[in-house]
PDB file of C-alpha atoms in Angstrom:
ATOM      1  CA  MET J1015       7.969 -10.660  49.874  1.00  0.00           C
ATOM      2  CA  LYS J1016       6.309 -12.999  47.544  1.00  0.00           C
ATOM      3  CA  ARG J1017       3.071 -12.976  49.547  1.00  0.00           C
ATOM      4  CA  GLY J1018       3.200  -9.123  49.483  1.00  0.00           C
ATOM      5  CA  TYR J1019       3.195  -9.101  45.902  1.00  0.00           C
ATOM      6  CA  PHE J1020       0.354 -11.542  45.731  1.00  0.00           C
ATOM      7  CA  TYR J1021      -1.811  -9.251  48.017  1.00  0.00           C
ATOM      8  CA  LEU J1022      -0.892  -6.217  46.029  1.00  0.00           C
ATOM      9  CA  PHE J1023      -1.752  -8.004  42.862  1.00  0.00           C
ATOM     10  CA  GLY J1024      -4.920  -9.393  44.299  1.00  0.00           C
ATOM     11  CA  PHE J1025      -6.181  -6.019  45.748  1.00  0.00           C
ATOM     12  CA  LEU J1026      -5.315  -4.122  42.427  1.00  0.00           C
ATOM     13  CA  LEU J1027      -7.325  -6.867  40.530  1.00  0.00           C
ATOM     14  CA  LEU J1028     -10.152  -6.481  42.926  1.00  0.00           C
ATOM     15  CA  MET J1029     -10.198  -2.678  42.473  1.00  0.00           C
ATOM     16  CA  GLY J1030     -10.009  -3.164  38.738  1.00  0.00           C
ATOM     17  CA  PHE J1031     -13.038  -5.597  38.633  1.00  0.00           C
ATOM     18  CA  ASP J1032     -15.148  -3.213  40.841  1.00  0.00           C
ATOM     19  CA  THR J1033     -14.084  -0.224  38.773  1.00  0.00           C
ATOM     20  CA  LEU J1034     -15.027  -1.971  35.610  1.00  0.00           C
ATOM     21  CA  ALA J1035     -18.443  -2.716  37.135  1.00  0.00           C
ATOM     22  CA  GLN J1036     -19.248   0.808  38.100  1.00  0.00           C
ATOM     23  CA  VAL J1037     -18.028   2.566  34.929  1.00  0.00           C
ATOM     24  CA  SER J1038     -20.191  -0.097  32.919  1.00  0.00           C
ATOM     25  CA  PHE J1039     -23.085   0.603  35.116  1.00  0.00           C
ATOM     26  CA  LYS J1040     -22.925   4.343  34.383  1.00  0.00           C
ATOM     27  CA  TYR J1041     -22.587   3.627  30.614  1.00  0.00           C
ATOM     28  CA  ALA J1042     -25.454   1.092  30.733  1.00  0.00           C
ATOM     29  CA  GLY J1043     -27.657   3.551  32.495  1.00  0.00           C
ATOM     30  CA  THR J1044     -26.782   6.458  30.380  1.00  0.00           C
ATOM     31  CA  GLN J1045     -27.627   4.477  27.197  1.00  0.00           C
ATOM     32  CA  ALA J1046     -30.887   3.354  28.594  1.00  0.00           C
ATOM     33  CA  LEU J1047     -32.338   6.869  29.533  1.00  0.00           C
ATOM     34  CA  PRO J1048     -34.965   7.943  30.167  1.00  0.00           C
ATOM     35  CA  VAL J1049     -35.502   6.088  33.458  1.00  0.00           C
ATOM     36  CA  ALA J1050     -38.803   4.477  33.808  1.00  0.00           C
ATOM     37  CA  ALA J1051     -40.501   1.821  35.932  1.00  0.00           C
ATOM     38  CA  SER J1052     -41.176  -0.224  32.820  1.00  0.00           C
ATOM     39  CA  LEU J1053     -40.339  -3.204  30.866  1.00  0.00           C
ATOM     40  CA  ALA J1054     -39.095  -1.119  28.197  1.00  0.00           C
ATOM     41  CA  TRP J1055     -36.524   0.394  30.273  1.00  0.00           C
ATOM     42  CA  VAL J1056     -35.262  -3.010  31.519  1.00  0.00           C
ATOM     43  CA  LEU J1057     -35.133  -4.190  27.946  1.00  0.00           C
ATOM     44  CA  ARG J1058     -33.043  -0.896  26.972  1.00  0.00           C
ATOM     45  CA  VAL J1059     -30.707  -1.730  29.781  1.00  0.00           C
ATOM     46  CA  PHE J1060     -30.159  -5.540  28.697  1.00  0.00           C
ATOM     47  CA  GLY J1061     -30.198  -4.612  25.088  1.00  0.00           C
ATOM     48  CA  GLN J1062     -26.667  -2.883  24.890  1.00  0.00           C
ATOM     49  CA  PRO J1063     -23.264  -4.466  25.798  1.00  0.00           C
ATOM     50  CA  TRP J1064     -22.298  -2.302  29.012  1.00  0.00           C
ATOM     51  CA  VAL J1065     -24.600  -4.114  31.182  1.00  0.00           C
ATOM     52  CA  TYR J1066     -22.704  -7.232  30.504  1.00  0.00           C
ATOM     53  CA  GLY J1067     -19.247  -5.425  31.388  1.00  0.00           C
ATOM     54  CA  ALA J1068     -21.145  -4.702  34.843  1.00  0.00           C
ATOM     55  CA  VAL J1069     -21.925  -8.455  35.127  1.00  0.00           C
ATOM     56  CA  ILE J1070     -18.276  -9.545  34.341  1.00  0.00           C
ATOM     57  CA  GLY J1071     -16.980  -6.929  36.797  1.00  0.00           C
ATOM     58  CA  TYR J1072     -19.274  -8.442  39.594  1.00  0.00           C
ATOM     59  CA  ILE J1073     -18.306 -11.949  39.046  1.00  0.00           C
ATOM     60  CA  GLY J1074     -14.732 -11.150  38.794  1.00  0.00           C
ATOM     61  CA  ALA J1075     -14.768  -9.010  41.941  1.00  0.00           C
ATOM     62  CA  PHE J1076     -16.728 -11.933  43.805  1.00  0.00           C
ATOM     63  CA  PHE J1077     -14.025 -14.634  42.833  1.00  0.00           C
ATOM     64  CA  THR J1078     -11.038 -12.346  43.297  1.00  0.00           C
ATOM     65  CA  TRP J1079     -12.420 -11.366  46.780  1.00  0.00           C
ATOM     66  CA  MET J1080     -13.039 -15.054  47.843  1.00  0.00           C
ATOM     67  CA  SER J1081      -9.526 -15.975  46.810  1.00  0.00           C
ATOM     68  CA  LEU J1082      -8.112 -13.075  48.704  1.00  0.00           C
ATOM     69  CA  LEU J1083      -9.918 -13.766  51.713  1.00  0.00           C
ATOM     70  CA  LYS J1084      -8.354 -17.296  51.954  1.00  0.00           C
ATOM     71  CA  HIS J1085      -5.096 -15.895  52.999  1.00  0.00           C
ATOM     72  CA  ALA J1086      -5.398 -12.019  53.222  1.00  0.00           C
ATOM     73  CA  PRO J1087      -5.961 -10.313  56.591  1.00  0.00           C
ATOM     74  CA  ILE J1088      -9.624  -9.362  56.842  1.00  0.00           C
ATOM     75  CA  GLY J1089      -9.076  -5.854  57.862  1.00  0.00           C
ATOM     76  CA  PRO J1090      -6.920  -4.648  54.819  1.00  0.00           C
ATOM     77  CA  ALA J1091      -8.969  -6.718  52.526  1.00  0.00           C
ATOM     78  CA  PHE J1092     -12.247  -5.011  53.677  1.00  0.00           C
ATOM     79  CA  ALA J1093     -10.780  -1.610  53.268  1.00  0.00           C
ATOM     80  CA  ALA J1094      -9.180  -2.468  49.727  1.00  0.00           C
ATOM     81  CA  SER J1095     -12.658  -3.891  48.731  1.00  0.00           C
ATOM     82  CA  HIS J1096     -14.219  -0.399  49.202  1.00  0.00           C
ATOM     83  CA  LEU J1097     -11.421   1.890  47.983  1.00  0.00           C
ATOM     84  CA  GLU J1098     -12.643   1.670  44.300  1.00  0.00           C
ATOM     85  CA  VAL J1099     -14.281   5.057  45.099  1.00  0.00           C
ATOM     86  CA  VAL J1100     -10.972   6.636  44.335  1.00  0.00           C
ATOM     87  CA  SER J1101     -10.349   5.016  41.042  1.00  0.00           C
ATOM     88  CA  VAL J1102     -13.806   5.413  40.008  1.00  0.00           C
ATOM     89  CA  MET J1103     -13.670   9.216  40.801  1.00  0.00           C
ATOM     90  CA  LEU J1104     -10.660   9.653  38.951  1.00  0.00           C
ATOM     91  CA  LEU J1105     -11.870   7.798  35.836  1.00  0.00           C
ATOM     92  CA  SER J1106     -14.958   9.671  35.788  1.00  0.00           C
ATOM     93  CA  VAL J1107     -13.065  12.938  35.426  1.00  0.00           C
ATOM     94  CA  TRP J1108     -11.538  11.451  32.426  1.00  0.00           C
ATOM     95  CA  LEU J1109     -14.235   9.223  30.819  1.00  0.00           C
ATOM     96  CA  PHE J1110     -17.435  11.527  31.596  1.00  0.00           C
ATOM     97  CA  ASP J1111     -15.825  14.937  32.083  1.00  0.00           C
ATOM     98  CA  GLU J1112     -17.153  15.109  35.551  1.00  0.00           C
ATOM     99  CA  HIS J1113     -15.558  17.599  37.976  1.00  0.00           C
ATOM    100  CA  LEU J1114     -13.831  16.928  41.311  1.00  0.00           C
ATOM    101  CA  THR J1115     -15.782  19.624  43.294  1.00  0.00           C
ATOM    102  CA  ALA J1116     -14.801  20.529  46.735  1.00  0.00           C
ATOM    103  CA  PRO J1117     -17.677  18.631  48.272  1.00  0.00           C
ATOM    104  CA  ARG J1118     -16.718  15.611  46.624  1.00  0.00           C
ATOM    105  CA  VAL J1119     -13.113  15.764  47.518  1.00  0.00           C
ATOM    106  CA  LEU J1120     -13.878  16.482  51.012  1.00  0.00           C
ATOM    107  CA  GLY J1121     -16.603  13.864  51.302  1.00  0.00           C
ATOM    108  CA  ALA J1122     -14.312  11.358  49.725  1.00  0.00           C
ATOM    109  CA  ILE J1123     -11.572  11.978  52.446  1.00  0.00           C
ATOM    110  CA  ALA J1124     -14.034  11.480  55.112  1.00  0.00           C
ATOM    111  CA  ILE J1125     -15.350   8.318  53.568  1.00  0.00           C
ATOM    112  CA  ILE J1126     -11.828   6.960  52.742  1.00  0.00           C
ATOM    113  CA  ALA J1127     -10.917   7.737  56.455  1.00  0.00           C
ATOM    114  CA  GLY J1128     -13.964   6.244  57.696  1.00  0.00           C
ATOM    115  CA  ILE J1129     -13.362   2.944  55.570  1.00  0.00           C
ATOM    116  CA  VAL J1130      -9.459   2.639  56.998  1.00  0.00           C
ATOM    117  CA  CYS J1131     -11.158   2.911  60.462  1.00  0.00           C
ATOM    118  CA  LEU J1132     -13.344   0.029  59.738  1.00  0.00           C
ATOM    119  CA  GLY J1133     -10.771  -1.799  58.232  1.00  0.00           C
ATOM    120  CA  LEU J1134      -8.565  -1.468  61.344  1.00  0.00           C
ATOM    121  CA  ALA J1135     -11.597  -2.480  63.412  1.00  0.00           C
ATOM    122  CA  GLU J1136     -11.917  -5.701  61.553  1.00  0.00           C
ATOM    123  CA  SER J1137      -8.341  -6.431  61.881  1.00  0.00           C
ATOM    124  CA  ARG J1138      -8.312  -6.045  65.654  1.00  0.00           C
ATOM    125  CA  GLU J1139     -11.460  -8.141  66.069  1.00  0.00           C
ATOM    126  CA  HIS J1140     -10.022 -10.724  63.885  1.00  0.00           C
ATOM    127  CA  VAL J1141      -6.713 -10.773  66.100  1.00  0.00           C
ATOM    128  CA  ALA J1142      -8.813 -10.790  69.373  1.00  0.00           C
ATOM    129  CA  GLU J1143     -10.798 -13.906  67.866  1.00  0.00           C
ATOM    130  CA  THR J1144      -7.955 -16.059  66.555  1.00  0.00           C
ATOM    131  CA  GLY J1145      -5.041 -14.636  68.565  1.00  0.00           C
ATOM    132  CA  SER J1146      -5.383 -17.199  71.513  1.00  0.00           C
ATOM    133  CA  ALA J1147      -5.177 -20.017  68.890  1.00  0.00           C
ATOM    134  CA  GLN J1148      -2.213 -18.596  67.503  1.00  0.00           C
ATOM    135  CA  ALA J1149      -0.391 -17.858  70.813  1.00  0.00           C
TER     136      ALA J1149
ATOM    137  CA  MET H  27     -20.226  19.836  30.700  1.00  0.00           C
ATOM    138  CA  PRO H  28     -22.991  21.703  32.602  1.00  0.00           C
ATOM    139  CA  ALA H  29     -22.808  21.654  36.403  1.00  0.00           C
ATOM    140  CA  ALA H  30     -24.234  18.562  38.134  1.00  0.00           C
ATOM    141  CA  PRO H  31     -28.016  18.763  38.570  1.00  0.00           C
ATOM    142  CA  ALA H  32     -29.364  18.909  41.907  1.00  0.00           C
ATOM    143  CA  ILE H  33     -30.429  15.802  43.587  1.00  0.00           C
ATOM    144  CA  THR H  34     -34.151  15.354  42.648  1.00  0.00           C
ATOM    145  CA  HIS H  35     -36.664  13.261  44.542  1.00  0.00           C
ATOM    146  CA  LEU H  36     -36.317  10.478  42.004  1.00  0.00           C
ATOM    147  CA  VAL H  37     -32.437  10.226  42.774  1.00  0.00           C
ATOM    148  CA  ALA H  38     -32.974  10.320  46.396  1.00  0.00           C
ATOM    149  CA  GLY H  39     -35.788   7.612  46.236  1.00  0.00           C
ATOM    150  CA  LEU H  40     -33.454   5.474  44.212  1.00  0.00           C
ATOM    151  CA  TRP H  41     -30.778   5.987  46.584  1.00  0.00           C
ATOM    152  CA  LEU H  42     -32.866   5.224  49.548  1.00  0.00           C
ATOM    153  CA  LEU H  43     -34.322   2.210  47.833  1.00  0.00           C
ATOM    154  CA  ASN H  44     -30.705   0.969  46.969  1.00  0.00           C
ATOM    155  CA  VAL H  45     -29.569   1.183  50.645  1.00  0.00           C
ATOM    156  CA  LEU H  46     -32.736  -0.680  51.936  1.00  0.00           C
ATOM    157  CA  ILE H  47     -32.453  -3.570  49.315  1.00  0.00           C
ATOM    158  CA  ASP H  48     -28.743  -3.807  49.613  1.00  0.00           C
ATOM    159  CA  THR H  49     -28.908  -4.083  53.371  1.00  0.00           C
ATOM    160  CA  GLY H  50     -31.929  -6.572  53.006  1.00  0.00           C
ATOM    161  CA  GLY H  51     -30.093  -8.723  50.765  1.00  0.00           C
ATOM    162  CA  GLN H  52     -27.005  -8.972  52.851  1.00  0.00           C
ATOM    163  CA  LEU H  53     -28.801  -9.696  55.867  1.00  0.00           C
ATOM    164  CA  ALA H  54     -30.843 -12.406  54.018  1.00  0.00           C
ATOM    165  CA  PHE H  55     -27.524 -14.020  53.058  1.00  0.00           C
ATOM    166  CA  LYS H  56     -26.206 -13.612  56.458  1.00  0.00           C
ATOM    167  CA  ALA H  57     -29.243 -15.456  57.830  1.00  0.00           C
ATOM    168  CA  ALA H  58     -28.874 -18.290  54.997  1.00  0.00           C
ATOM    169  CA  ALA H  59     -25.199 -18.753  55.719  1.00  0.00           C
ATOM    170  CA  GLY H  60     -25.380 -18.522  59.595  1.00  0.00           C
ATOM    171  CA  ASP H  61     -27.868 -21.154  59.863  1.00  0.00           C
ATOM    172  CA  PRO H  62     -26.215 -23.688  62.399  1.00  0.00           C
ATOM    173  CA  HIS H  63     -28.214 -26.666  61.182  1.00  0.00           C
ATOM    174  CA  ALA H  64     -27.131 -26.316  57.539  1.00  0.00           C
ATOM    175  CA  GLY H  65     -24.190 -28.800  57.622  1.00  0.00           C
ATOM    176  CA  ASP H  66     -21.213 -28.827  55.439  1.00  0.00           C
ATOM    177  CA  GLY H  67     -20.482 -29.053  51.459  1.00  0.00           C
ATOM    178  CA  LEU H  68     -23.298 -30.024  49.038  1.00  0.00           C
ATOM    179  CA  ALA H  69     -25.868 -30.699  52.143  1.00  0.00           C
ATOM    180  CA  ARG H  70     -25.034 -27.295  53.222  1.00  0.00           C
ATOM    181  CA  TRP H  71     -26.166 -25.739  49.878  1.00  0.00           C
ATOM    182  CA  LYS H  72     -29.101 -28.026  49.572  1.00  0.00           C
ATOM    183  CA  HIS H  73     -30.266 -26.972  53.056  1.00  0.00           C
ATOM    184  CA  MET H  74     -29.869 -23.416  51.899  1.00  0.00           C
ATOM    185  CA  ALA H  75     -31.589 -23.665  48.588  1.00  0.00           C
ATOM    186  CA  ALA H  76     -34.608 -25.187  50.345  1.00  0.00           C
ATOM    187  CA  ARG H  77     -35.146 -22.219  52.440  1.00  0.00           C
ATOM    188  CA  PRO H  78     -36.303 -18.742  51.492  1.00  0.00           C
ATOM    189  CA  TRP H  79     -33.299 -16.630  52.832  1.00  0.00           C
ATOM    190  CA  LEU H  80     -30.823 -17.481  50.010  1.00  0.00           C
ATOM    191  CA  TRP H  81     -33.490 -16.682  47.428  1.00  0.00           C
ATOM    192  CA  LEU H  82     -34.611 -13.484  49.119  1.00  0.00           C
ATOM    193  CA  GLY H  83     -30.826 -12.528  48.970  1.00  0.00           C
ATOM    194  CA  VAL H  84     -30.523 -13.515  45.185  1.00  0.00           C
ATOM    195  CA  GLY H  85     -33.848 -11.495  44.463  1.00  0.00           C
ATOM    196  CA  CYS H  86     -32.614  -8.472  46.352  1.00  0.00           C
ATOM    197  CA  TYR H  87     -29.361  -8.307  44.396  1.00  0.00           C
ATOM    198  CA  ALA H  88     -31.252  -8.509  41.111  1.00  0.00           C
ATOM    199  CA  ILE H  89     -33.460  -5.721  41.888  1.00  0.00           C
ATOM    200  CA  GLU H  90     -30.531  -3.722  43.260  1.00  0.00           C
ATOM    201  CA  PHE H  91     -28.726  -4.128  40.068  1.00  0.00           C
ATOM    202  CA  LEU H  92     -31.357  -2.345  38.297  1.00  0.00           C
ATOM    203  CA  VAL H  93     -31.969   0.047  40.966  1.00  0.00           C
ATOM    204  CA  TRP H  94     -28.359   0.996  40.839  1.00  0.00           C
ATOM    205  CA  ILE H  95     -28.162   1.497  37.008  1.00  0.00           C
ATOM    206  CA  ALA H  96     -31.161   3.650  37.179  1.00  0.00           C
ATOM    207  CA  PHE H  97     -29.633   5.841  40.031  1.00  0.00           C
ATOM    208  CA  LEU H  98     -26.173   6.227  38.429  1.00  0.00           C
ATOM    209  CA  SER H  99     -27.914   7.073  35.047  1.00  0.00           C
ATOM    210  CA  LEU H 100     -29.141  10.223  36.871  1.00  0.00           C
ATOM    211  CA  ILE H 101     -26.312  11.608  38.561  1.00  0.00           C
ATOM    212  CA  PRO H 102     -22.506  11.890  37.985  1.00  0.00           C
ATOM    213  CA  LEU H 103     -20.699   8.510  38.631  1.00  0.00           C
ATOM    214  CA  SER H 104     -18.195  10.130  40.938  1.00  0.00           C
ATOM    215  CA  GLU H 105     -21.018  11.564  43.191  1.00  0.00           C
ATOM    216  CA  GLY H 106     -22.803   8.209  42.930  1.00  0.00           C
ATOM    217  CA  VAL H 107     -20.199   5.811  44.153  1.00  0.00           C
ATOM    218  CA  LEU H 108     -19.561   8.189  46.949  1.00  0.00           C
ATOM    219  CA  LEU H 109     -23.297   8.315  47.999  1.00  0.00           C
ATOM    220  CA  GLY H 110     -23.397   4.564  47.805  1.00  0.00           C
ATOM    221  CA  SER H 111     -20.687   4.212  50.591  1.00  0.00           C
ATOM    222  CA  ILE H 112     -23.605   4.591  52.959  1.00  0.00           C
ATOM    223  CA  ASN H 113     -24.373   0.910  52.354  1.00  0.00           C
ATOM    224  CA  ILE H 114     -21.312  -0.028  54.494  1.00  0.00           C
ATOM    225  CA  VAL H 115     -22.791   2.079  57.406  1.00  0.00           C
ATOM    226  CA  ALA H 116     -26.345   0.632  56.868  1.00  0.00           C
ATOM    227  CA  ILE H 117     -25.331  -2.981  57.002  1.00  0.00           C
ATOM    228  CA  MET H 118     -23.079  -2.674  60.119  1.00  0.00           C
ATOM    229  CA  VAL H 119     -25.997  -0.780  62.018  1.00  0.00           C
ATOM    230  CA  ALA H 120     -28.340  -3.450  60.813  1.00  0.00           C
ATOM    231  CA  GLY H 121     -25.844  -6.133  61.925  1.00  0.00           C
ATOM    232  CA  ARG H 122     -25.594  -4.554  65.344  1.00  0.00           C
ATOM    233  CA  PHE H 123     -29.325  -4.762  65.978  1.00  0.00           C
ATOM    234  CA  LEU H 124     -30.294  -7.989  64.354  1.00  0.00           C
ATOM    235  CA  PHE H 125     -27.130 -10.066  65.168  1.00  0.00           C
ATOM    236  CA  GLY H 126     -25.734  -8.363  68.175  1.00  0.00           C
ATOM    237  CA  GLU H 127     -22.462  -7.454  66.378  1.00  0.00           C
ATOM    238  CA  LYS H 128     -20.303  -5.350  68.519  1.00  0.00           C
ATOM    239  CA  LEU H 129     -19.935  -1.652  67.827  1.00  0.00           C
ATOM    240  CA  THR H 130     -16.378  -0.806  68.966  1.00  0.00           C
ATOM    241  CA  ARG H 131     -15.173   2.630  69.445  1.00  0.00           C
ATOM    242  CA  LEU H 132     -12.975   2.314  66.053  1.00  0.00           C
ATOM    243  CA  ARG H 133     -16.210   0.946  64.286  1.00  0.00           C
ATOM    244  CA  VAL H 134     -18.287   3.990  65.634  1.00  0.00           C
ATOM    245  CA  ALA H 135     -15.441   6.427  64.342  1.00  0.00           C
ATOM    246  CA  GLY H 136     -15.578   4.688  60.795  1.00  0.00           C
ATOM    247  CA  ILE H 137     -19.329   4.915  60.650  1.00  0.00           C
ATOM    248  CA  VAL H 138     -19.502   8.794  61.682  1.00  0.00           C
ATOM    249  CA  LEU H 139     -16.630   9.493  59.176  1.00  0.00           C
ATOM    250  CA  VAL H 140     -18.525   7.634  56.235  1.00  0.00           C
ATOM    251  CA  THR H 141     -21.850   9.070  57.173  1.00  0.00           C
ATOM    252  CA  LEU H 142     -20.208  12.495  57.297  1.00  0.00           C
ATOM    253  CA  GLY H 143     -18.617  11.929  53.990  1.00  0.00           C
ATOM    254  CA  VAL H 144     -21.817  11.055  52.342  1.00  0.00           C
ATOM    255  CA  ALA H 145     -23.581  14.070  53.911  1.00  0.00           C
ATOM    256  CA  ILE H 146     -21.155  16.354  52.505  1.00  0.00           C
ATOM    257  CA  VAL H 147     -21.192  14.884  49.081  1.00  0.00           C
ATOM    258  CA  GLY H 148     -25.126  14.982  49.244  1.00  0.00           C
ATOM    259  CA  LEU H 149     -25.721  18.373  50.490  1.00  0.00           C
ATOM    260  CA  GLY H 150     -22.730  19.946  48.520  1.00  0.00           C
ATOM    261  CA  GLY H 151     -23.015  18.157  45.147  1.00  0.00           C
TER     262      GLY H 151
END
């Protein structure tokens, strides 16, 4: 039971860091508009605070991921590490007045189903590789 | 808020660039980490740092960071993260060809579903 809480907290933390990174990327990009392949654009990107939110999100996600992988089963961990699309979508409705159009909702459902399949595939492979050692 | 703008050539180009660089970076890290002569602990890191793969991976990530910011600044975030899911597919397919990783039926199903989802979002907006 304790282990269950550890995973749940870990996955939520991972999702939180990933979400922070994506939202920060969006803010950073919007404030650095217009996009140009120039040093001026790069300086605009690094000249406002949001880009550092993205860096913190990335670093936080990296260390959370590495700690989770020590104990968590790889399949669910893989799936959870990509499920930030859900939290990011919901947040962008609230923060950026975006709309959950039918194609976005349908596409998200297909993508999440695909991620779950890939997570299951990882689990099975992992069991196949380590199963003999555990048996 | 007005409706989302259509995907322009610039957005499509940045998306493609992001997939290519992300996949290249992941493969470079895989090549660096999978070197059987690398040893352990600090020696392993020294071994990796003396070869180009690790640095190629780091370079890819640095460029990808900027490409992704440029990409997201041009389209809605909800659409951007969904379109970015294609990276998972690209890496698995590349791993199949370069490292001979298995594509089981469940993996193929996952790849097809994610690709389908990205196509729906990309074409439908």
